[in-house]
Coordinates of C-alpha atoms and ligand atoms in Angstrom, one line a residue:
X164 CA 0.0 0.0 0.0
X165 CA 1.8 3.1 -1.2
X166 CA 1.3 6.7 -0.3
X167 CA 2.0 9.7 -2.6
X168 CA 1.6 13.1 -1.0
X169 CA -1.2 15.0 -2.8
X170 CA 0.8 18.1 -3.3
X171 CA -1.5 19.6 -5.9
X172 CA -4.6 19.3 -3.7
X173 CA -2.7 20.6 -0.7
X174 CA -1.4 23.5 -2.7
X175 CA -5.0 24.5 -3.7
X176 CA -6.2 24.2 -0.1
X177 CA -3.3 26.3 1.1
X178 CA -3.4 29.0 -1.6
X179 CA -7.1 29.5 -2.2
X180 CA -8.7 28.0 0.9
X181 CA -6.3 29.2 3.6
X182 CA -5.2 32.3 1.6
X183 CA -1.5 31.5 2.1
X184 CA -0.4 33.6 -0.9
X185 CA -1.7 36.9 0.5
X186 CA -0.4 36.0 3.9
X187 CA 3.1 35.6 2.5
X188 CA 2.8 38.8 0.5
X189 CA 1.8 40.7 3.7
X190 CA 4.9 39.4 5.3
X191 CA 3.0 37.5 8.0
X192 CA 5.8 34.9 8.0
X193 CA 8.8 37.2 7.5
X194 CA 10.7 36.4 4.4
X195 CA 9.2 33.0 3.8
X196 CA 8.3 32.5 0.2
X197 CA 6.0 30.1 -1.7
X198 CA 9.0 28.4 -3.2
X199 CA 10.3 27.5 0.3
X200 CA 6.8 26.3 1.3
X201 CA 6.6 24.1 -1.8
X202 CA 10.1 22.7 -1.2
X203 CA 9.3 21.8 2.5
X204 CA 6.1 20.1 1.4
X205 CA 7.8 18.2 -1.4
X206 CA 10.5 16.9 1.0
X207 CA 7.9 16.0 3.7
X208 CA 5.9 14.2 1.1
X209 CA 9.0 12.3 0.0
X210 CA 9.9 11.3 3.6
X211 CA 6.3 10.3 4.4
X212 CA 5.9 8.2 1.3
X213 CA 9.4 6.6 1.3
X214 CA 10.3 6.2 4.9
X215 CA 7.1 6.1 7.1
X216 CA 4.5 4.6 4.8
X217 CA 6.2 1.3 4.3
X218 CA 6.2 0.8 8.1
X219 CA 2.5 1.2 8.5
X220 CA 1.5 -2.5 7.8
X221 CA 4.4 -3.7 9.9
X222 CA 3.2 -1.6 12.8
X223 CA -0.3 -3.0 12.3
X224 CA 0.9 -6.6 12.2
X225 CA 3.5 -6.6 15.0
X226 CA 1.9 -3.9 17.2
X227 CA 3.8 -2.6 20.2
X228 CA 4.7 -5.3 22.7
X229 CA 4.8 -5.1 26.5
X230 CA 7.0 -7.2 28.8
X231 CA 8.1 -6.4 32.4
X232 CA 7.2 -2.7 32.1
X233 CA 9.1 -2.3 28.9
X234 CA 7.4 -1.4 25.6
X235 CA 9.0 -2.4 22.3
X236 CA 7.8 -0.7 19.1
X237 CA 7.5 -2.6 15.8
X238 CA 10.6 -3.4 13.7
X239 CA 11.9 -0.3 11.9
X240 CA 10.0 2.1 14.1
X241 CA 13.0 3.3 16.0
X242 CA 15.1 4.0 12.9
X243 CA 12.3 5.8 11.2
X244 CA 11.7 8.0 14.2
X245 CA 15.4 8.8 14.4
X246 CA 15.4 9.8 10.7
X247 CA 12.2 11.9 11.1
X248 CA 13.7 13.7 14.2
X249 CA 17.0 14.4 12.4
X250 CA 15.0 16.0 9.5
X251 CA 13.9 18.6 12.1
X252 CA 10.2 17.8 11.5
X253 CA 9.3 17.8 15.2
X254 CA 10.2 21.5 15.7
X255 CA 8.8 22.9 12.5
X256 CA 6.7 25.6 14.3
X257 CA 8.6 25.8 17.6
X258 CA 10.4 29.0 18.5
X259 CA 13.8 29.4 16.9
X260 CA 15.3 30.5 20.3
X261 CA 14.7 27.0 21.5
X262 CA 16.0 25.2 18.4
X263 CA 12.7 25.2 16.4
X264 CA 12.3 26.5 12.9
X265 CA 9.5 29.1 13.6
X266 CA 7.6 28.1 10.5
X267 CA 3.8 28.6 10.1
X268 CA 1.2 26.3 11.7
X269 CA -0.5 26.1 8.3
X270 CA 2.6 24.6 6.8
X271 CA 2.9 22.2 9.7
X272 CA -0.7 21.2 9.3
X273 CA 0.0 19.9 5.8
X274 CA 3.0 18.0 7.1
X275 CA 1.0 16.6 10.0
X276 CA -1.5 15.4 7.5
X277 CA 1.2 13.6 5.5
X278 CA 2.8 11.9 8.6
X279 CA -0.6 10.6 9.6
X280 CA -1.5 9.5 6.0
X281 CA 1.7 7.6 6.0
X282 CA 1.1 6.0 9.4
X283 CA -1.3 7.3 12.0
X284 CA 0.1 4.9 14.6
X285 CA 3.6 6.3 14.0
X286 CA 2.6 9.9 13.8
X287 CA 0.3 10.1 16.9
X288 CA 3.2 10.0 19.4
X289 CA 5.1 13.1 18.2
X290 CA 1.8 14.8 17.5
X291 CA 0.8 14.6 21.2
X292 CA 4.2 15.8 22.0
X293 CA 4.0 18.9 19.7
X294 CA 0.9 20.0 21.5
X295 CA 2.4 19.6 24.9
X296 CA 5.4 21.6 23.8
X297 CA 3.0 24.5 23.0
X298 CA 1.6 24.5 26.5
X299 CA 5.1 24.2 28.0
X300 CA 6.5 27.0 26.0
X301 CA 3.8 29.4 27.1
X302 CA 3.4 28.3 30.7
X303 CA 6.7 26.7 31.8
X304 CA 9.2 28.4 34.1
X305 CA 12.5 29.5 32.6
X306 CA 14.7 27.0 34.5
X307 CA 12.3 24.2 33.6
X308 CA 12.3 25.2 29.9
X309 CA 16.1 25.4 30.0
X310 CA 16.2 21.8 31.2
X311 CA 13.7 20.2 28.9
X312 CA 12.4 22.4 26.1
X313 CA 15.2 22.1 23.5
X314 CA 15.3 18.3 23.8
X315 CA 11.5 18.1 23.4
X316 CA 11.6 20.4 20.4
X317 CA 14.4 18.5 18.7
X318 CA 12.4 15.2 19.5
X319 CA 15.3 13.8 21.5
X320 CA 12.7 13.2 24.1
X321 CA 8.9 12.7 23.4
X322 CA 6.2 14.2 25.6
X323 CA 2.9 12.6 26.6
X324 CA -0.4 14.2 27.7
X325 CA -2.0 12.5 30.7
X326 CA -5.6 13.5 31.5
X327 CA -7.7 10.3 31.4
X328 CA -8.5 8.1 34.4
X329 CA -11.0 5.3 34.7
X330 CA -13.7 7.7 36.2
X331 CA -12.5 10.8 34.3
X332 CA -12.9 10.7 30.5
X333 CA -14.9 13.4 28.9
X334 CA -15.4 14.8 32.4
X335 CA -11.7 15.7 33.1
X336 CA -12.8 17.5 36.3
X337 CA -13.5 14.1 37.9
X338 CA -9.8 13.2 38.0
X339 CA -8.2 12.0 41.3
X340 CA -4.5 11.8 40.7
X341 CA -2.9 13.6 43.6
X342 CA -0.1 16.0 43.9
X343 CA 1.4 16.7 47.3
X344 CA 3.7 19.7 47.9
X345 CA 7.3 18.7 48.8
X346 CA 9.7 20.8 50.9
X347 CA 12.0 21.4 47.9
X348 CA 9.3 23.1 45.8
X349 CA 8.6 20.0 43.7
X350 CA 5.5 17.8 44.0
X351 CA 4.9 14.1 44.7
X352 CA 2.5 12.6 42.2
X353 CA 0.4 9.5 43.0
X354 CA -2.4 7.9 41.0
X355 CA -3.3 6.0 37.8
X356 CA -3.8 7.2 34.3
X357 CA -5.3 5.1 31.5
X358 CA -5.2 5.2 27.7
X359 CA -2.0 7.1 27.5
X360 CA -0.6 7.3 24.0
X361 CA 3.1 6.4 23.9
X362 CA 3.1 6.4 27.7
X363 CA 6.1 4.0 27.5
X364 CA 8.2 3.1 24.4
X365 CA 11.7 2.6 23.1
X366 CA 11.9 5.5 20.7
X367 CA 13.7 7.9 23.0
X368 CA 15.8 7.5 26.2
X369 CA 13.6 9.8 28.2
X370 CA 9.9 10.4 28.1
X371 CA 8.4 13.7 29.5
X372 CA 4.9 13.2 30.9
X373 CA 2.6 16.2 31.3
X374 CA 0.2 15.1 34.0
X375 CA -3.0 16.6 35.3
X376 CA -3.4 16.2 39.1
X377 CA -5.1 17.6 42.0
X378 CA -3.6 19.2 45.1
X379 CA -5.0 18.1 48.5
X380 CA -6.7 21.5 49.1
X381 CA -7.8 22.0 45.5
X382 CA -11.4 23.1 44.8
X383 CA -13.5 20.5 43.1
X384 CA -14.0 20.1 39.3
X385 CA -11.8 21.7 36.6
X386 CA -11.0 24.7 38.8
X387 CA -8.9 22.4 41.0
X388 CA -6.6 20.9 38.4
X389 CA -2.9 21.6 38.1
X390 CA -0.5 20.6 35.4
X391 CA 2.9 18.9 36.2
X392 CA 5.9 17.9 34.2
X393 CA 6.9 14.4 35.4
X394 CA 9.9 13.0 33.6
X395 CA 10.6 9.2 33.3
X396 CA 14.2 9.9 34.3
X397 CA 15.1 12.8 36.5
X398 CA 18.0 15.0 35.4
X399 CA 21.4 15.7 36.9
X400 CA 22.5 19.4 37.1
X401 CA 24.3 19.0 33.8
X402 CA 21.2 17.8 32.1
X403 CA 22.2 14.1 31.8
X404 CA 19.8 11.4 32.9
X405 CA 19.7 10.6 36.7
X406 CA 17.5 8.3 38.7
X407 CA 14.4 6.7 37.3
X408 CA 11.3 8.5 38.6
X409 CA 8.6 6.7 40.6
X410 CA 6.3 5.9 37.6
X411 CA 5.8 3.0 35.3
X412 CA 3.6 1.6 32.6
X413 CA 1.4 -1.2 34.0
X414 CA 0.2 -2.6 30.7
X415 CA -0.8 -1.7 27.1
X416 CA -4.2 -2.0 25.5
X417 CA -5.3 -4.4 22.7
X418 CA -7.1 -2.1 20.4
X419 CA -9.2 -2.0 17.2
X420 CA -6.6 0.0 15.3
X421 CA -3.4 2.0 15.4
X422 CA -1.7 -1.2 16.7
X423 CA 1.8 0.3 16.3
X424 CA 1.0 3.0 18.9
X425 CA 1.3 1.8 22.5
X426 CA -1.7 2.9 24.7
X427 CA -0.6 2.6 28.3
X428 CA -2.0 2.4 31.8
X429 CA 0.4 4.4 33.9
X430 CA 1.0 4.1 37.6
X431 CA 2.5 7.0 39.5
X432 CA 3.9 6.7 43.1
X433 CA 4.4 3.0 43.9
X434 CA 7.3 4.2 46.2
X435 CA 5.8 7.3 47.7
X436 CA 5.3 9.6 44.8
X437 CA 6.8 10.5 41.4
X438 CA 8.7 13.9 41.4
X439 CA 6.7 16.4 39.4
X440 CA 7.3 20.1 38.5
X441 CA 4.5 22.5 38.4
X442 CA 3.7 24.2 35.0
X443 CA 2.0 27.5 35.4
X444 CA 0.1 28.3 38.6
X445 CA -1.4 25.8 41.1
X446 CA -5.1 25.0 40.1
X447 CA -4.6 26.6 36.7
X448 CA -3.9 23.4 34.8
X449 CA -7.0 23.8 32.6
X450 CA -5.7 27.2 31.4
X451 CA -2.5 25.5 30.3
X452 CA -4.5 22.8 28.6
X453 CA -6.5 25.4 26.7
X454 CA -3.2 26.6 25.2
X455 CA -2.6 23.3 23.6
X456 CA -6.2 22.2 22.9
X457 CA -6.8 24.2 19.7
X458 CA -3.6 22.8 18.2
X459 CA -4.1 19.2 19.5
X460 CA -7.7 19.1 18.2
X461 CA -6.7 20.4 14.8
X462 CA -3.9 17.8 14.7
X463 CA -6.4 15.0 15.3
X464 CA -8.7 16.5 12.6
X465 CA -5.7 16.2 10.3
X466 CA -5.4 12.5 11.2
X467 CA -8.9 12.2 9.7
X468 CA -7.8 14.0 6.6
X469 CA -4.6 11.9 6.3
X470 CA -6.5 8.6 6.6
X471 CA -9.1 9.8 4.1
X472 CA -6.5 10.7 1.6
X473 CA -4.7 7.4 1.9
X474 CA -8.0 5.5 1.6
X475 CA -8.9 7.5 -1.5
X476 CA -5.6 6.9 -3.2
X477 CA -5.8 3.2 -2.5
X478 CA -9.4 2.9 -3.7
X479 CA -8.7 4.9 -6.9
X480 CA -5.8 2.6 -7.8
X481 CA -7.9 -0.5 -7.1
X482 CA -10.9 0.8 -9.1
X483 CA -8.7 1.4 -12.1
X484 CA -7.4 -2.2 -12.1
X485 CA -10.3 -4.3 -11.0
X486 CA -12.5 -5.3 -13.9
X487 CA -16.1 -6.4 -13.4
X488 CA -19.2 -6.1 -15.5
X489 CA -19.7 -4.0 -18.6
X490 CA -20.7 -0.5 -19.3
X491 CA -23.4 0.4 -21.8
X492 CA -22.6 -0.8 -25.4
X493 CA -19.5 -2.9 -24.4
X494 CA -19.1 -6.2 -26.1
X495 CA -20.0 -9.3 -24.0
X496 CA -16.4 -10.6 -24.3
X497 CA -15.0 -7.6 -22.4
X498 CA -15.2 -6.2 -18.9
X499 CA -14.9 -2.7 -17.6
X500 CA -12.7 -1.4 -14.8
X501 CA -15.0 -0.7 -11.9
X502 CA -14.1 3.0 -12.0
X503 CA -16.3 3.2 -15.1
X504 CA -19.5 2.3 -13.2
X505 CA -21.5 5.4 -12.0
X506 CA -22.0 4.0 -8.5
X507 CA -18.2 3.4 -8.0
X508 CA -17.5 6.9 -9.5
X509 CA -19.9 8.3 -6.9
X510 CA -18.0 6.6 -4.1
X511 CA -14.7 7.8 -5.4
X512 CA -15.9 11.4 -5.9
X513 CA -17.4 11.4 -2.4
X514 CA -14.0 10.3 -1.1
X515 CA -12.1 12.9 -2.9
X516 CA -14.5 15.7 -2.3
X517 CA -15.0 15.0 1.5
X518 CA -11.2 14.8 1.9
X519 CA -10.5 18.0 0.1
X520 CA -13.3 19.8 2.0
X521 CA -12.0 18.6 5.4
X522 CA -8.4 19.4 4.4
X523 CA -9.3 22.9 3.6
X524 CA -11.3 23.4 6.8
X525 CA -8.3 22.2 8.7
X526 CA -5.8 24.5 6.8
X527 CA -8.1 27.5 7.3
X528 CA -8.1 26.8 11.0
X529 CA -4.4 26.5 11.1
X530 CA -4.0 29.9 9.3
X531 CA -6.3 31.4 11.9
X532 CA -3.9 30.0 14.6
X533 CA -1.0 31.7 12.7
X534 CA -2.8 35.0 12.5
X535 CA -3.7 34.7 16.2
X536 CA 0.1 34.4 16.9
X537 CA 1.5 36.8 14.3
X538 CA -1.3 39.3 13.3
X539 CA -0.3 42.9 12.8
X540 CA -2.0 44.2 16.0
X541 CA -3.9 43.2 19.1
X542 CA -7.3 43.5 17.4
X543 CA -6.2 41.3 14.4
X544 CA -4.7 38.7 16.7
X545 CA -7.9 38.6 18.9
X546 CA -10.2 38.2 15.9
X547 CA -8.0 35.4 14.5
X548 CA -7.9 33.7 17.9
X549 CA -11.7 33.8 18.0
X550 CA -11.9 32.5 14.4
X551 CA -9.6 29.6 15.4
X552 CA -11.7 28.8 18.4
X553 CA -14.8 28.7 16.4
X554 CA -13.4 26.5 13.7
X555 CA -11.4 24.1 15.9
X556 CA -14.3 21.8 16.9
X557 CA -15.4 21.8 13.3
X558 CA -11.9 20.9 12.0
X559 CA -11.6 18.1 14.6
X560 CA -15.1 16.5 14.4
X561 CA -16.0 17.0 10.7
X562 CA -12.6 15.8 9.6
X563 CA -12.5 12.7 11.8
X564 CA -16.1 11.8 10.9
X565 CA -15.3 12.0 7.2
X566 CA -12.1 10.0 7.9
X567 CA -14.2 7.1 9.0
X568 CA -16.8 7.6 6.2
X569 CA -14.1 7.8 3.5
X570 CA -12.2 4.8 4.9
X571 CA -15.4 2.8 5.0
X572 CA -16.1 3.8 1.3
X573 CA -12.6 2.6 0.6
X574 CA -13.5 -0.8 1.9
X575 CA -16.6 -0.8 -0.2
X576 CA -14.8 0.1 -3.4
X577 CA -12.6 -3.0 -2.8
X578 CA -15.7 -5.2 -2.5
X579 CA -14.9 -8.5 -0.6
X580 CA -11.1 -7.8 -0.9
X581 CA -11.7 -4.7 1.3
X582 CA -12.8 -6.9 4.1
X583 CA -9.6 -9.0 3.8
X584 CA -6.7 -7.6 5.7
X585 CA -4.1 -8.0 2.9
X586 CA -5.4 -5.0 0.9
X587 CA -4.8 -2.6 3.8
X588 CA -8.2 -0.9 3.3
X589 CA -9.5 -2.6 6.4
X590 CA -6.6 -1.3 8.5
X591 CA -7.4 2.3 7.4
X592 CA -11.0 1.8 8.5
X593 CA -9.9 0.4 11.9
X594 CA -7.2 3.1 12.4
X595 CA -9.6 5.9 11.5
X596 CA -12.1 5.0 14.2
X597 CA -10.2 6.4 17.3
X598 CA -9.8 9.9 15.9
X599 CA -13.5 10.6 16.5
X600 CA -13.1 9.5 20.1
X601 CA -9.9 10.9 21.6
X602 CA -8.9 14.5 22.2
X603 CA -12.5 15.1 23.2
X604 CA -15.2 12.9 21.5
X605 CA -16.9 14.4 18.5
X606 CA -20.1 14.7 20.6
X607 CA -18.1 16.9 23.0
X608 CA -16.8 18.9 20.0
X609 CA -20.3 19.6 18.8
X610 CA -21.4 20.7 22.3
X611 CA -18.3 23.0 22.5
X612 CA -19.2 24.5 19.1
X613 CA -22.8 25.2 20.1
X614 CA -22.5 26.2 23.7
X615 CA -19.1 28.0 23.8
X616 CA -18.1 29.0 20.2
X617 CA -21.4 30.2 18.7
X618 CA -22.0 32.7 21.6
X619 CA -18.5 34.2 21.3
X620 CA -18.8 38.0 21.1
X621 CA -22.6 37.7 21.2
X622 CA -22.6 35.7 17.9
X623 CA -20.4 38.1 16.0
X624 CA -17.6 35.6 15.4
X625 CA -19.8 33.1 13.7
X626 CA -21.6 35.9 11.8
X627 CA -18.3 37.2 10.4
X628 CA -17.5 33.7 9.1
X629 CA -21.0 33.4 7.6
X630 CA -20.4 36.7 5.9
X631 CA -17.3 35.3 4.2
X632 CA -19.2 32.2 3.1
X633 CA -21.9 34.5 1.6
X634 CA -19.2 36.4 -0.4
X635 CA -17.9 33.1 -1.9
X636 CA -21.5 32.3 -2.9
X637 CA -21.8 35.7 -4.5
X638 CA -18.6 35.1 -6.4
X639 CA -19.8 31.7 -7.6
X640 CA -23.1 33.2 -8.8
X641 CA -21.2 36.0 -10.5
X642 CA -19.1 33.6 -12.7
X643 CA -22.2 32.2 -14.4
X644 CA -20.1 29.3 -15.5
X645 CA -22.4 26.4 -16.6
X646 CA -19.7 23.9 -15.6
X647 CA -20.5 24.7 -11.9
X648 CA -24.0 23.4 -12.4
X649 CA -26.3 24.0 -9.5
X650 CA -23.3 25.0 -7.2
X651 CA -24.3 28.6 -6.6
X652 CA -27.9 27.7 -5.8
X653 CA -27.1 24.8 -3.5
X654 CA -24.4 26.8 -1.7
X655 CA -26.7 29.7 -1.2
X656 CA -29.3 27.4 0.3
X657 CA -26.7 25.7 2.4
X658 CA -25.4 28.9 3.9
X659 CA -29.0 30.1 4.5
X660 CA -29.7 26.8 6.4
X661 CA -26.5 27.3 8.4
X662 CA -27.4 30.9 9.2
X663 CA -31.0 30.0 10.3
X664 CA -29.9 27.0 12.4
X665 CA -27.2 29.2 14.0
X666 CA -29.8 31.8 15.0
X667 CA -32.1 29.1 16.3
X668 CA -29.3 27.6 18.5
X669 CA -28.2 31.0 19.8
X670 CA -31.8 31.7 20.8
X671 CA -32.1 28.3 22.6
X672 CA -28.7 27.7 24.0
X673 CA -29.3 29.5 27.3
X674 CA -32.9 28.8 28.1
X675 CA -33.6 25.4 26.4
X676 CA -30.1 23.9 26.7
X677 CA -31.3 20.4 26.1
X678 CA -32.9 21.3 22.8
X679 CA -29.7 23.0 21.7
X680 CA -27.5 20.1 22.9
X681 CA -29.8 17.5 21.1
X682 CA -29.1 19.2 17.7
X683 CA -25.4 19.9 18.3
X684 CA -23.9 17.0 16.2
X685 CA -26.2 17.5 13.2
X686 CA -25.4 21.2 13.4
X687 CA -21.7 20.5 13.2
X688 CA -22.3 18.4 10.2
X689 CA -24.4 21.2 8.6
X690 CA -21.6 23.6 9.3
X691 CA -19.2 21.2 7.6
X692 CA -21.2 20.6 4.4
X693 CA -22.0 24.4 4.0
X694 CA -18.4 25.6 4.8
X695 CA -16.8 22.7 3.0
X696 CA -18.8 23.4 -0.2
X697 CA -18.0 27.1 -0.2
X698 CA -14.3 26.4 0.4
X699 CA -14.2 24.0 -2.6
X700 CA -16.0 26.5 -4.7
X701 CA -13.4 29.1 -3.8
X702 CA -10.7 26.8 -5.0
X703 CA -12.6 26.2 -8.3
X704 CA -12.8 30.0 -8.7
X705 CA -9.1 30.2 -8.0
X706 CA -8.4 27.7 -10.8
X707 CA -10.4 29.7 -13.4
X708 CA -7.2 31.5 -14.5
X709 CA -6.1 31.8 -18.1
X710 CA -3.9 28.8 -19.0
X711 CA -4.9 26.8 -15.9
X712 CA -6.8 23.5 -16.1
X713 CA -9.8 24.3 -13.9
X714 CA -11.7 21.2 -14.8
X715 CA -10.7 19.0 -11.8
X716 CA -11.4 21.8 -9.3
X717 CA -14.7 22.6 -10.8
X718 CA -15.8 19.0 -11.0
X719 CA -14.9 18.5 -7.3
X720 CA -16.6 21.7 -6.1
X721 CA -19.7 21.0 -8.2
X722 CA -19.9 17.4 -6.9
X723 CA -19.7 18.5 -3.3
X724 CA -22.2 21.3 -3.6
X725 CA -24.8 19.1 -5.4
X726 CA -24.3 16.0 -3.3
X727 CA -23.2 17.2 0.2
X728 CA -24.0 20.9 0.6
X729 CA -27.5 20.0 -0.6
X730 CA -28.0 18.0 2.6
X731 CA -27.9 21.2 4.6
X732 CA -31.7 21.8 4.4
X733 CA -32.4 18.4 5.9
X734 CA -29.8 19.0 8.6
X735 CA -31.3 22.4 9.4
X736 CA -34.6 20.6 10.0
X737 CA -32.9 18.0 12.1
X738 CA -31.4 20.7 14.3
X739 CA -34.6 22.8 14.7
X740 CA -37.4 20.2 14.5
X741 CA -35.6 17.0 15.5
X742 CA -34.6 18.1 18.9
X743 CA -38.0 17.4 20.4
X744 CA -37.8 13.9 19.2
X745 CA -34.5 13.5 21.2
X746 CA -35.9 15.1 24.3
X747 CA -39.0 12.9 24.3
X748 CA -37.0 9.8 23.6
X749 CA -36.9 8.4 27.1
X750 CA -39.9 6.0 26.8
X751 CA -38.4 4.4 23.7
X752 CA -35.0 4.0 25.3
X753 CA -36.5 2.6 28.5
X754 CA -37.9 -0.5 26.7
Ligands
LIG1010 C1 -6.2 4.7 21.7 C2 -6.5 5.8 22.7 C3 -5.5 6.8 23.0 C4 -5.8 7.7 23.9 N1 -4.8 8.6 24.2 C5 -4.9 9.4 25.3 C6 -3.8 10.2 25.8 O1 -2.7 10.2 25.3 N2 -4.0 11.0 26.9 C7 -5.2 11.0 27.6 O2 -5.3 11.7 28.6 N3 -6.3 10.3 27.1 C8 -6.2 9.5 26.0 N4 -7.2 8.8 25.6 C9 -8.5 8.9 26.2 C10 -9.5 9.6 25.4 O3 -9.2 11.0 25.3 C11 -10.9 9.3 26.1 O4 -11.2 8.0 25.8 C12 -12.0 10.2 25.5 O5 -11.8 11.6 26.0 C13 -13.4 9.8 25.9 O6 -13.5 9.5 27.3 P1 -14.1 8.1 27.8 O7 -13.4 7.0 27.0 O8 -14.1 8.1 29.3 O9 -15.6 8.2 27.3 P2 -16.9 8.8 28.1 O10 -16.5 10.1 28.6 O11 -17.4 7.8 29.0 O12 -17.9 9.0 26.9 C14 -18.7 7.9 26.4 C15 -19.8 8.5 25.5 O13 -20.6 9.5 26.2 C16 -20.5 10.8 25.6 N5 -20.5 11.8 26.6 C17 -19.8 11.8 27.8 N6 -20.1 12.9 28.5 C18 -21.0 13.6 27.8 C19 -21.7 14.8 28.0 N7 -21.4 15.6 29.0 N8 -22.6 15.2 27.0 C20 -22.8 14.5 25.9 N9 -22.2 13.3 25.7 C21 -21.3 12.9 26.6 C22 -19.2 10.8 24.8 O14 -19.3 11.7 23.7 C23 -19.1 9.3 24.3 O15 -19.9 9.1 23.1 C24 -7.0 7.8 24.6 C25 -8.0 6.8 24.3 C26 -7.8 5.9 23.4 C27 -8.8 4.8 23.2

């Protein structure tokens, strides 16, 4: 199963979706040029395709193994990680003063997509670490950063994020891991964490755990959570590894997918307490988490895009080779490649269109993160931060939902062979499933979108975004290009549905919270099919330049508008009218 980085699709999403070209012209990224962006993407694509992708099946087959507290990754994993780290990929966006490259989040987003397309089980470890680095860079003390940050950015050490406990999943505030103040200013951490990605492994000689825990006098819930850096090995004054800290992996999970990624149960404090160092203030752990949350959720969304892309490439290749049946007028002695059948074409176009829509939503979100960091003034940075906050749950949940859908279609295109492990289509389907669950389930993302993000600035943040979608619709209508079919009409209807459902939710979110919550997931989907359609149309318009071949972009945009954006009307009704059916569901569920 090969992987070829889709540089053309990425380029369109970056240039016309995320508006990278004007950002470069404005000097948002200093003297960075499109040539350099293209060169970085080409090299990342080569590395992903040639070095990481061949390991994906091996990781799935061998998995990670656990023996006497030691986790061994699959054959080839260590060497690939070493090469990836040497390439400087871990610190692409990290500050240059700590050894990073200071490049844009939007460029890293495209790279994260490629690492995950090549092997999600491989990429998920560093991905968690990159998000932890963000929180640490902002909230860590200078001495702590001097000791740990450069090695985390270079990838010499990998970080973990440890929130989940048996009784504390979506409800992080229920966590019980304890942190006791020690006389030397450090803390003693005791407790158990579950489902910890790369909690133990053999890729690096130290692992730096970022652990949420509760002080004895902490207030209940999320207001009483603190964040600690808890290294596997403590450090000597010169930075070399000292004694092993009081923590261990107890076991690893047997899972549906991402077999190459060890998912660990972690025990802290068998011998009195692991030494932990406070990040930020006591009881302000959630504020630190919020720093990394936008980035981590976007990264998981990009896992959905990566898996969808890989599944699409594989299905297309299979559909061109596999011959079954005949098309109209074909002699009885011949058979057609299945790609010639309209139903298979529909599946393949759905895969391509959903993937490109989700990709663009993710890149647009990443660009908002960049503008939030680098915007010209405070007002621009705040507006961009609000935009990123609005779009993050959409990027995470829409992209991971379509990751599963597209991988499932990939199995379907393969027919019976899709269900057989040898083709690899089944692995993508299994791997895709987790991304809708971790880093906040997609249900929690939808609730976040409706209850926290729509009300931002009294609804002005979402209204500004709707305004941009309307301008794209106007531009589509203004082209009058028959090749776009019903696109303009369908997109106008979809944005209208999104606007009406948004107003309805804003009116109900405070007083009829259950009604608003009942419609949250269909609303997020509605947002995705409306925004995704507009963003694809924007790329089609971008392709309508003299000398450019606009046909593929127009075909994709038209297909999405007429087959997915058109669903917006039904989704609007699900949000507004379907909520009562959810609220009155108890008798049916009691049976
Ligand atoms: C492979 C894997 C890797 C992971 N890696 C990490 C990691 O590195 N670090 C870490 O800390 N955790 C990790 N996790 C844990 C993951 O983040 C949690 O599983 C996830 O947040 C969901 O929590 P839960 O499993 O307890 O499900 P629950 O919270 O029990 O949720 C079950 C269902 O109820 C819904 N639900 C729950 N509460 C609400 C609510 N208030 N309103 C509406 N619906 C609700 C959910 O959406 C879900 O559908 C990992 C999990 C897995 C499986």
